Tab-separated table of C-alpha atoms in Angstrom:
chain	number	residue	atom	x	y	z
A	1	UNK	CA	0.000	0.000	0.000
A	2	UNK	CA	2.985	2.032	0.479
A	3	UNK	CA	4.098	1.558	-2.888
A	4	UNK	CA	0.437	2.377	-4.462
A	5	UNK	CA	0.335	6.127	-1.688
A	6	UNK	CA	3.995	7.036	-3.428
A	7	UNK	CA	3.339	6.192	-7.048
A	8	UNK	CA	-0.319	8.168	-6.822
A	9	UNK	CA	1.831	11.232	-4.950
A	10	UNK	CA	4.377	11.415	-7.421
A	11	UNK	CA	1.668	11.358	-10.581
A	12	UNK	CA	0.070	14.145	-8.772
A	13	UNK	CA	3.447	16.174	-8.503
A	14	UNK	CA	3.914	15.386	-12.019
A	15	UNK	CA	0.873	17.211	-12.758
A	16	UNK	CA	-1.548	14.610	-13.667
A	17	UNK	CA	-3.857	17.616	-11.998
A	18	UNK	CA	-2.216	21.006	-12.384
A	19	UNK	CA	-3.312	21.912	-9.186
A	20	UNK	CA	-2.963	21.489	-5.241
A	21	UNK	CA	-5.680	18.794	-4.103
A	22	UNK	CA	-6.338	18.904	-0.342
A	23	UNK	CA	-8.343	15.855	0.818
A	24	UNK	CA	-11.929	16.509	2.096
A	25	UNK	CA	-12.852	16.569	6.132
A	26	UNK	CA	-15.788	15.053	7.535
A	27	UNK	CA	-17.098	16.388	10.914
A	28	UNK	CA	-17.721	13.695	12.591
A	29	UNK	CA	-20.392	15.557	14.663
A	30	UNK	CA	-22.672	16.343	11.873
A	31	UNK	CA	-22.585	13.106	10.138
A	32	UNK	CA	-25.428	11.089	9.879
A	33	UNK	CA	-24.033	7.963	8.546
A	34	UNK	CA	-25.986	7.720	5.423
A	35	UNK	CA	-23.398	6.716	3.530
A	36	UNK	CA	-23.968	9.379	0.526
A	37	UNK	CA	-20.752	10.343	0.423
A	38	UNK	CA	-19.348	6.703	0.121
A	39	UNK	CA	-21.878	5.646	-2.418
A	40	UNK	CA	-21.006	8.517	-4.889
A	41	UNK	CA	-17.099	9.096	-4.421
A	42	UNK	CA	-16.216	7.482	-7.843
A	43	UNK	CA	-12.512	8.125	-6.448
A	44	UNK	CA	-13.483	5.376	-3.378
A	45	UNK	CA	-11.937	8.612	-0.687
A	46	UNK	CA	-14.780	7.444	1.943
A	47	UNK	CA	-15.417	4.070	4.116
A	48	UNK	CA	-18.590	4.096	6.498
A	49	UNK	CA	-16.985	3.080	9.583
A	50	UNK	CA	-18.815	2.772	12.714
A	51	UNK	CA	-21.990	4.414	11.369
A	52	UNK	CA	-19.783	7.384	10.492
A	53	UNK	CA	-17.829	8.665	6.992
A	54	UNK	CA	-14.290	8.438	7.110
A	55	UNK	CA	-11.520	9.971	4.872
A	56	UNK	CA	-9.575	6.554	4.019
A	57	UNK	CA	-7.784	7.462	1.000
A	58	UNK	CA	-7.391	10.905	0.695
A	59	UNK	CA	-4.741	11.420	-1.841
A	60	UNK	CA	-7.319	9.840	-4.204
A	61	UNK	CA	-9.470	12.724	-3.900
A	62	UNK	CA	-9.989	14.876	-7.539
A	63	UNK	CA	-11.577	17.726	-5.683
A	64	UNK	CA	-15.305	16.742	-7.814
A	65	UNK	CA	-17.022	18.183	-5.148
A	66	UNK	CA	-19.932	15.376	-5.171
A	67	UNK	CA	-19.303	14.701	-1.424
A	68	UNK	CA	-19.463	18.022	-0.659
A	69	UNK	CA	-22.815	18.780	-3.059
A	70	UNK	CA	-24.639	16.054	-2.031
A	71	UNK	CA	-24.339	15.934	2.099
A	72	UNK	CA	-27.440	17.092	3.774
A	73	UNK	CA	-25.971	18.039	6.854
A	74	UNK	CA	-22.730	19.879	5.355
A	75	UNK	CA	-20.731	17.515	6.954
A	76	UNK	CA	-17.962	17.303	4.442
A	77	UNK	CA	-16.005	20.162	3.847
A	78	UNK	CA	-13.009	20.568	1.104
A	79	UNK	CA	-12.374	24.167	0.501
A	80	UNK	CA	-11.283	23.791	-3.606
A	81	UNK	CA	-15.170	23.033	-4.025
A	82	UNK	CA	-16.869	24.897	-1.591
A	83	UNK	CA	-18.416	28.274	-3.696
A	84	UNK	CA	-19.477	31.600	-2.158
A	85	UNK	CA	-22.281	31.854	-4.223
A	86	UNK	CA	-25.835	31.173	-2.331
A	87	UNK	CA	-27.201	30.021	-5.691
A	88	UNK	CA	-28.284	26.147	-4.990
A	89	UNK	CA	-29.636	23.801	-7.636
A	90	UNK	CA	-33.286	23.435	-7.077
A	91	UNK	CA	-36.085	20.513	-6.719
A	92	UNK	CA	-36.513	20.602	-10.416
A	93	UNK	CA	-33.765	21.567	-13.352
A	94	UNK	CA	-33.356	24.836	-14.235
A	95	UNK	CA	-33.828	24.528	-17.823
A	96	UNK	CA	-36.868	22.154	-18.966
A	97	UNK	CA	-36.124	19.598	-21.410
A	98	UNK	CA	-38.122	21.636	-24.041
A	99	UNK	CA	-36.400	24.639	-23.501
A	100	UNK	CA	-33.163	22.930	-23.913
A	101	UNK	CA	-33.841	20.575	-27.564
A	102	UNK	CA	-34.906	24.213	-28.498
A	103	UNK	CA	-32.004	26.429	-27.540
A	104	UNK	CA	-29.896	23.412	-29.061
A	105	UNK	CA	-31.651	23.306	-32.134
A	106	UNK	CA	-31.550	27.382	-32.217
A	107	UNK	CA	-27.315	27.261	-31.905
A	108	UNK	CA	-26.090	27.261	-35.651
A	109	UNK	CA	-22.991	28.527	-37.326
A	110	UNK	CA	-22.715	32.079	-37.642
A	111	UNK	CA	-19.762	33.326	-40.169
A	112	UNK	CA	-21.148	36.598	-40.919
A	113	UNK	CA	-20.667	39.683	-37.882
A	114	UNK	CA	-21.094	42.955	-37.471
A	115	UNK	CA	-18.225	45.653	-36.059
A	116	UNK	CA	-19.763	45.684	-32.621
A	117	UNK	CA	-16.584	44.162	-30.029
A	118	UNK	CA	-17.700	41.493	-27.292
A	119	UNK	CA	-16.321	42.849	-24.439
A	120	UNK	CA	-14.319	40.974	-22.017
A	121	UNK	CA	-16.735	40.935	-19.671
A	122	UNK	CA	-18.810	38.493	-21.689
A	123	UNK	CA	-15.984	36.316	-23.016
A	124	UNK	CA	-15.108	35.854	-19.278
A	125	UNK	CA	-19.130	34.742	-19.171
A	126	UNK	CA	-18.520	32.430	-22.046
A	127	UNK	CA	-15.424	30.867	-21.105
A	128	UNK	CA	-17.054	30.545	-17.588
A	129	UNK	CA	-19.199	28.005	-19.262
A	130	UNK	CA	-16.859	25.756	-20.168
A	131	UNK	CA	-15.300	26.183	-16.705
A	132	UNK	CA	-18.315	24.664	-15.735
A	133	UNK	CA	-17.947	21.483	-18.148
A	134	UNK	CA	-17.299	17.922	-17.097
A	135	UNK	CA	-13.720	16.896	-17.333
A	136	UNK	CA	-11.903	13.033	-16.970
A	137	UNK	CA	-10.998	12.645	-13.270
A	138	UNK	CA	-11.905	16.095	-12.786
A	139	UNK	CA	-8.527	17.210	-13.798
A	140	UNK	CA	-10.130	20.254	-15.458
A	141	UNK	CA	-7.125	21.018	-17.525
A	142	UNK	CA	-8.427	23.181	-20.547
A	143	UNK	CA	-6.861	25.974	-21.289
A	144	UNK	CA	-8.002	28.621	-22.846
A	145	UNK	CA	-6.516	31.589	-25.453
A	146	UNK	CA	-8.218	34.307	-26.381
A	147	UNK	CA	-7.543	37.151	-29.140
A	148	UNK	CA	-9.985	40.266	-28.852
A	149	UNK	CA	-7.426	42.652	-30.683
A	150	UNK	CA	-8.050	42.585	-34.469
A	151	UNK	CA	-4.248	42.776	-35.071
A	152	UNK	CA	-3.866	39.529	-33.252
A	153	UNK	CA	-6.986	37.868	-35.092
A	154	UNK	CA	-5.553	39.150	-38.789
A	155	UNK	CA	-1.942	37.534	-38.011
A	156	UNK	CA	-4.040	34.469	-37.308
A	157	UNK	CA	-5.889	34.332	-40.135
A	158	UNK	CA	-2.910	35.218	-42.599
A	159	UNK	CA	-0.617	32.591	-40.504
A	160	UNK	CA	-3.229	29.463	-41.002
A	161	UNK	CA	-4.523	30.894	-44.571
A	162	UNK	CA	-0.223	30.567	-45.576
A	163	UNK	CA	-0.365	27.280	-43.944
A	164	UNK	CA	-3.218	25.997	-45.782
A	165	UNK	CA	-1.476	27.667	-48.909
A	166	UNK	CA	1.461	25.328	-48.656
A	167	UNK	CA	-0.596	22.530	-47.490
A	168	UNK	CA	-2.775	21.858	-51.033
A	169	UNK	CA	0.238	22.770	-52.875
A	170	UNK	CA	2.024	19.775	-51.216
A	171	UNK	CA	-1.220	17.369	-52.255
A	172	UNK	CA	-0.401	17.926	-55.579
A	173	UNK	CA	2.407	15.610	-55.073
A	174	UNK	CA	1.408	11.914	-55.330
A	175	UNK	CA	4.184	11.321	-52.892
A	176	UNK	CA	3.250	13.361	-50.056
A	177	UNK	CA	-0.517	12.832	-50.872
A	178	UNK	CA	0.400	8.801	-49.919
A	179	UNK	CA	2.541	10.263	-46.801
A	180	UNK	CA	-0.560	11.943	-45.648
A	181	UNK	CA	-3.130	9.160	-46.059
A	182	UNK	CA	-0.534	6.730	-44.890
A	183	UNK	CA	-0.405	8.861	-41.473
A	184	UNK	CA	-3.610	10.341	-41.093
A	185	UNK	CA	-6.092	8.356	-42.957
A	186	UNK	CA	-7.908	8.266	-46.440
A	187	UNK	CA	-10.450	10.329	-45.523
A	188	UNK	CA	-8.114	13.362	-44.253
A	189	UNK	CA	-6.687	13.507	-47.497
A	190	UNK	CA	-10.338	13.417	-49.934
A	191	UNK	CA	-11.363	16.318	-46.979
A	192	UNK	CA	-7.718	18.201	-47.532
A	193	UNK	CA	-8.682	17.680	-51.530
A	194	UNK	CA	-11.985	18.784	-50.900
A	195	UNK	CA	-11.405	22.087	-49.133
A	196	UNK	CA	-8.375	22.820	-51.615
A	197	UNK	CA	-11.025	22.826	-54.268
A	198	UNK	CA	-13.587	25.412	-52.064
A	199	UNK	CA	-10.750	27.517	-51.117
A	200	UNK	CA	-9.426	28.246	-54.963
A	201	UNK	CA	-12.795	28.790	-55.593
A	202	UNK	CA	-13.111	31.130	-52.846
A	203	UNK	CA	-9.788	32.707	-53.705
A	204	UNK	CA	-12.017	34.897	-56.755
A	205	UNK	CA	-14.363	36.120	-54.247
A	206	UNK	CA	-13.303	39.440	-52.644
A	207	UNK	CA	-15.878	38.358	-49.621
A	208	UNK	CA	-13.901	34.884	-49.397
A	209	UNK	CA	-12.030	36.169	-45.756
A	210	UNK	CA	-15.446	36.236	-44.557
A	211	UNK	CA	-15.835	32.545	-44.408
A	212	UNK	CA	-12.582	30.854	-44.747
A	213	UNK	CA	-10.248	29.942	-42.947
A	214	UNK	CA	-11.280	32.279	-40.352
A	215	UNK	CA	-14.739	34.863	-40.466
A	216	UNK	CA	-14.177	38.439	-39.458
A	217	UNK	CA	-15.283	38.216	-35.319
A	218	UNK	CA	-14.592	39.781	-32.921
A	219	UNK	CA	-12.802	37.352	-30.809
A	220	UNK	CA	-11.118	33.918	-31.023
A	221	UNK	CA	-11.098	31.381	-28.059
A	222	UNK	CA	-8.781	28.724	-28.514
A	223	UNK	CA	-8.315	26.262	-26.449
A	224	UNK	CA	-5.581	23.364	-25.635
A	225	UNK	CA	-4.863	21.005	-23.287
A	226	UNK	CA	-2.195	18.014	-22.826
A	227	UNK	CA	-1.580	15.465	-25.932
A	228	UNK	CA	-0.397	12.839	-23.738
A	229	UNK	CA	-3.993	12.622	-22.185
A	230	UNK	CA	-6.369	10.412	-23.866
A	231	UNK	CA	-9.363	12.354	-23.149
A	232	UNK	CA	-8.358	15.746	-23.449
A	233	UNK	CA	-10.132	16.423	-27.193
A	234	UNK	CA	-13.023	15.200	-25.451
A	235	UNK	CA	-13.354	17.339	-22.528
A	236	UNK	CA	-11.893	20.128	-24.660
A	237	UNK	CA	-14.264	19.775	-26.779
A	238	UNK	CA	-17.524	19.914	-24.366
A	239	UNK	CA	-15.802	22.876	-22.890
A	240	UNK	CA	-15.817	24.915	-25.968
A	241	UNK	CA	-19.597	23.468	-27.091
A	242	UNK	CA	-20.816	24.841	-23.698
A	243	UNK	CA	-19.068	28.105	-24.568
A	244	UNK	CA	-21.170	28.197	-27.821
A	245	UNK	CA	-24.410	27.525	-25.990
A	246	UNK	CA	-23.522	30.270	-23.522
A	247	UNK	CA	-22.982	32.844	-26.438
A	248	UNK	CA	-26.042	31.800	-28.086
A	249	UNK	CA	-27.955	32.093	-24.893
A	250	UNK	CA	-26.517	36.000	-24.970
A	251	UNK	CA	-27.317	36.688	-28.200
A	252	UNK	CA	-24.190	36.285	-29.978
A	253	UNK	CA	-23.156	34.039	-32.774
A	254	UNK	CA	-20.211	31.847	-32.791
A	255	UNK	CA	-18.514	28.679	-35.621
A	256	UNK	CA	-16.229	26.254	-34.527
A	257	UNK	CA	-12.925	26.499	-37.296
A	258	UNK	CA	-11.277	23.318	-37.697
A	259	UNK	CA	-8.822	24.338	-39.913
A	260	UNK	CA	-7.540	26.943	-37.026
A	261	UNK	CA	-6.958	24.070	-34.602
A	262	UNK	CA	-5.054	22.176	-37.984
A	263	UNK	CA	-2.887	24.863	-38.848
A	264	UNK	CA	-2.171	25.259	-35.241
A	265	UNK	CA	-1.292	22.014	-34.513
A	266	UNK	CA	0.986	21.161	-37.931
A	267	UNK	CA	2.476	24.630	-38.386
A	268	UNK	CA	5.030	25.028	-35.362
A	269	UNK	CA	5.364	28.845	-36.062
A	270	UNK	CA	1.380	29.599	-35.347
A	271	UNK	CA	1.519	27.254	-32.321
A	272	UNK	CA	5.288	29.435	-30.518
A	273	UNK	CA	3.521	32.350	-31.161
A	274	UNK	CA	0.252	31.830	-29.186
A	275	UNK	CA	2.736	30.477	-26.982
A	276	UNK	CA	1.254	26.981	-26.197
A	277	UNK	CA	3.101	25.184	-24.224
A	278	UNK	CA	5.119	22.046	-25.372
A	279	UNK	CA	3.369	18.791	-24.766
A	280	UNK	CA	-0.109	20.577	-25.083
A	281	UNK	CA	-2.045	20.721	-28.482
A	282	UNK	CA	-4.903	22.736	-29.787
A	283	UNK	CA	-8.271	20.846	-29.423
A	284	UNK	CA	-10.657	23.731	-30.781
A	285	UNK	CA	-11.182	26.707	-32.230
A	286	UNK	CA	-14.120	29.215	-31.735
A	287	UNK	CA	-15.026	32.561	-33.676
A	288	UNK	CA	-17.085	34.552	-31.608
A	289	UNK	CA	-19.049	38.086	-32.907
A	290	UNK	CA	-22.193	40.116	-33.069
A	291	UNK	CA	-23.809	38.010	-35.859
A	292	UNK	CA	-24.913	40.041	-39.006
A	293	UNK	CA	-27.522	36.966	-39.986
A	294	UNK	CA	-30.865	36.176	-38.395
A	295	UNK	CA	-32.057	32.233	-38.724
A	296	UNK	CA	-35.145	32.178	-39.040
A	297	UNK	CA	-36.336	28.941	-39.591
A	298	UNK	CA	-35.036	25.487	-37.690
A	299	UNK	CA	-33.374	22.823	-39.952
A	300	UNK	CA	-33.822	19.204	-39.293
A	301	UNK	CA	-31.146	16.667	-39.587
A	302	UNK	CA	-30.764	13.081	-40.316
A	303	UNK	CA	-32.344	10.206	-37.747
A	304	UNK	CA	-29.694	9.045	-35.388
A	305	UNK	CA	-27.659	5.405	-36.022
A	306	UNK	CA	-29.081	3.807	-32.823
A	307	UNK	CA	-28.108	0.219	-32.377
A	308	UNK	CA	-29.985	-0.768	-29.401
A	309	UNK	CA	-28.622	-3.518	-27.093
C-alpha cells in the first residue's frame, strides 16, 4: 500500500492535476451515517466506519465536489469546491427539457458579424461556461486563449490561410498525398482535396475572408490542453460546445474552425507564437461576434444510427 500512496503522490506532482488537491474533512459531529458520500465518491476517498464517513484514501481525492454537493448536513467540507455563491440547484432543473432541444436546435454557425466588439466581460461569461464542463478525473485542464485585438486575429488568419497555402500545394504531389493518407487516414486527405477545391474557388471572391479559414469576429477562443492525455479532445471539446451555448444564450453568434486548430497544430510557427506550451495541443477553435444573420427557420437533420442492445 505504500508503494500504491507514493506512485499516486508522485503522478500528482507530475501534474496529472495542475493543481494542489487537499483531501476533504468530515465532521464527525454532523454526520449522519448515510453513507452518501461513500456511495457517490467514484474516487473510493470514503469508508462508512462505525456508522460514520471516514476519509480513508485521501490522496485519491480529484476535488469533484460530489461529497461536498450532495451531504445534507454539510458535513464534508473541502475548501477547492466549496463556492461563495448562495445560488443552490433546485427541486426541479433549471432549464426544462423543451427549452433545452430548443435552444440546441436554435445554436447554428454564424460566419457573418457585425463591427460591434464582445467585451471581455462576456468572453469571461462564455469561457465561464466551459469552466463549468465535465472533465476526466476532474482534472479540469483546458486551457483557454483568447484574441480580442483585431491585429492579433488578422496575423491568425494570414498565418493558417499561408499554412493551408502550402498545405494543397504539397497534395499535388502523389508522394506526399500517400505520406498523408498513410499517417492520417484516407479520408483526411479526400477532406484536404476537398477544401483545396472550395478555397481556390473562394480565392475569386473578394468576400472569401469572410468565411474561410477564419470569419471576421470579434474574438477567437482557442483552447488546448495536454496530448499525452487520452481524453483531453473530449473534454476540450464539451468545454468549448458549452461556450457556444452560452454565447447563443446571450445573443451572440459563434462557428467552430477546424482548420484553425489544424494549422495550429501542424504549423510550429502559429503554435510558438500563441505560446502553447510544449506537450499541449490545440483541441478547438471558436469565432465569436455580433452576428450580421438572423435564422429564421429550424433545420432538421438526419435520424440518429441507434443500435440498441
Amino acid at each position: 500500500m505504500v508503494e500504491y500512496r507514493d506512485i499516486l503522490e508522485k503522478s500528482k506532482k507530475d501534474a496529472l492535476y495542475g493543481r494542489e488537491i487537499s483531501p476533504p474533512h468530515v465532521k464527525k459531529d454532523k454526520c449522519i451515517g448515510c453513507g452518501l458520500c461513500v456511495d457517490i465518491c467514484a474516487a473510493l476517498v470514503f469508508e462508512l466506519r462505525e456508522k460514520k464517513s471516514e476519509v480513508i484514501y485521501g490522496e485519491k481525492c480529484n476535488a469533484c465536489g460530489h461529497c461536498w454537493a450532495i451531504c445534507s448536513e454539510e458535513a464534508v467540507t473541502q475548501p477547492q469546491v466549496i463556492t461563495t455563491t448562495s445560488l443552490r440547484p433546485g427541486s426541479e432543473p433549471a432549464v426544462s427539457a423543451d427549452s433545452l432541444q430548443l435552444l440546441i436546435r436554435e445554436r447554428r454557425s454564424v460566419r457573418l458579424f457585425n463591427d460591434n466588439a464582445v467585451s471581455k466581460e462576456d468572453l469571461i461569461k462564455i469561457i465561464n461556461a466551459g469552466r463549468y464542463a465535465p472533465t476526466s478525473s476532474n482534472r479540469q485542464a483546458v486551457n483557454y486563449i483568447v484574441l480580442s485585438n483585431q491585429q492579433k486575429i488578422s496575423k491568425l488568419r494570414s498565418s493558417v490561410e499561408n499554412f493551408m497555402e502550402k498545405t494543397f500545394k504539397m497534395m499535388e504531389n502523389r508522394a506526399i498525398a500517400f505520406f498523408y493518407k498513410m499517417k492520417y487516414g484516407p479520408l483526411a486527405v479526400d477532406l484536404l482535396r476537398h477544401y483545396a477545391i472550395n478555397y481556390q474557388i473562394l480565392k475569386t471572391r473578394k468576400e472569401k475572408k469572410a468565411y474561410f479559414p477564419l470569419p471576421f469576429g470579434s474574438a477567437v477562443i482557442i483552447v488546448h490542453s495536454q496530448s499525452f492525455d487520452s481524453l483531453a479532445q473530449f473534454n476540450c471539446a464539451i468545454a468549448l460546445y458549452n461556450c457556444s451555448l452560452m454565447a447563443h444564450s446571450m445573443g451572440l453568434g459563434s462557428c467552430f474552425m477546424g482548420f484553425v486548430q489544424i494549422g495550429i497544430n501542424m504549423d510550429k510557427k502559429i503554435k510558438h507564437w500563441l505560446d502553447i506550451p510544449k506537450g499541449n495541443q490545440a483541441y478547438g477553435a471558436m469565432v465569436i461576434g455580433h452576428p450580421n444573420v438572423k435564422y429564421r427557420r429550424l433545420v432538421e437533420r438526419k435520424e440518429p444510427n441507434i443500435r440498441w442492445l
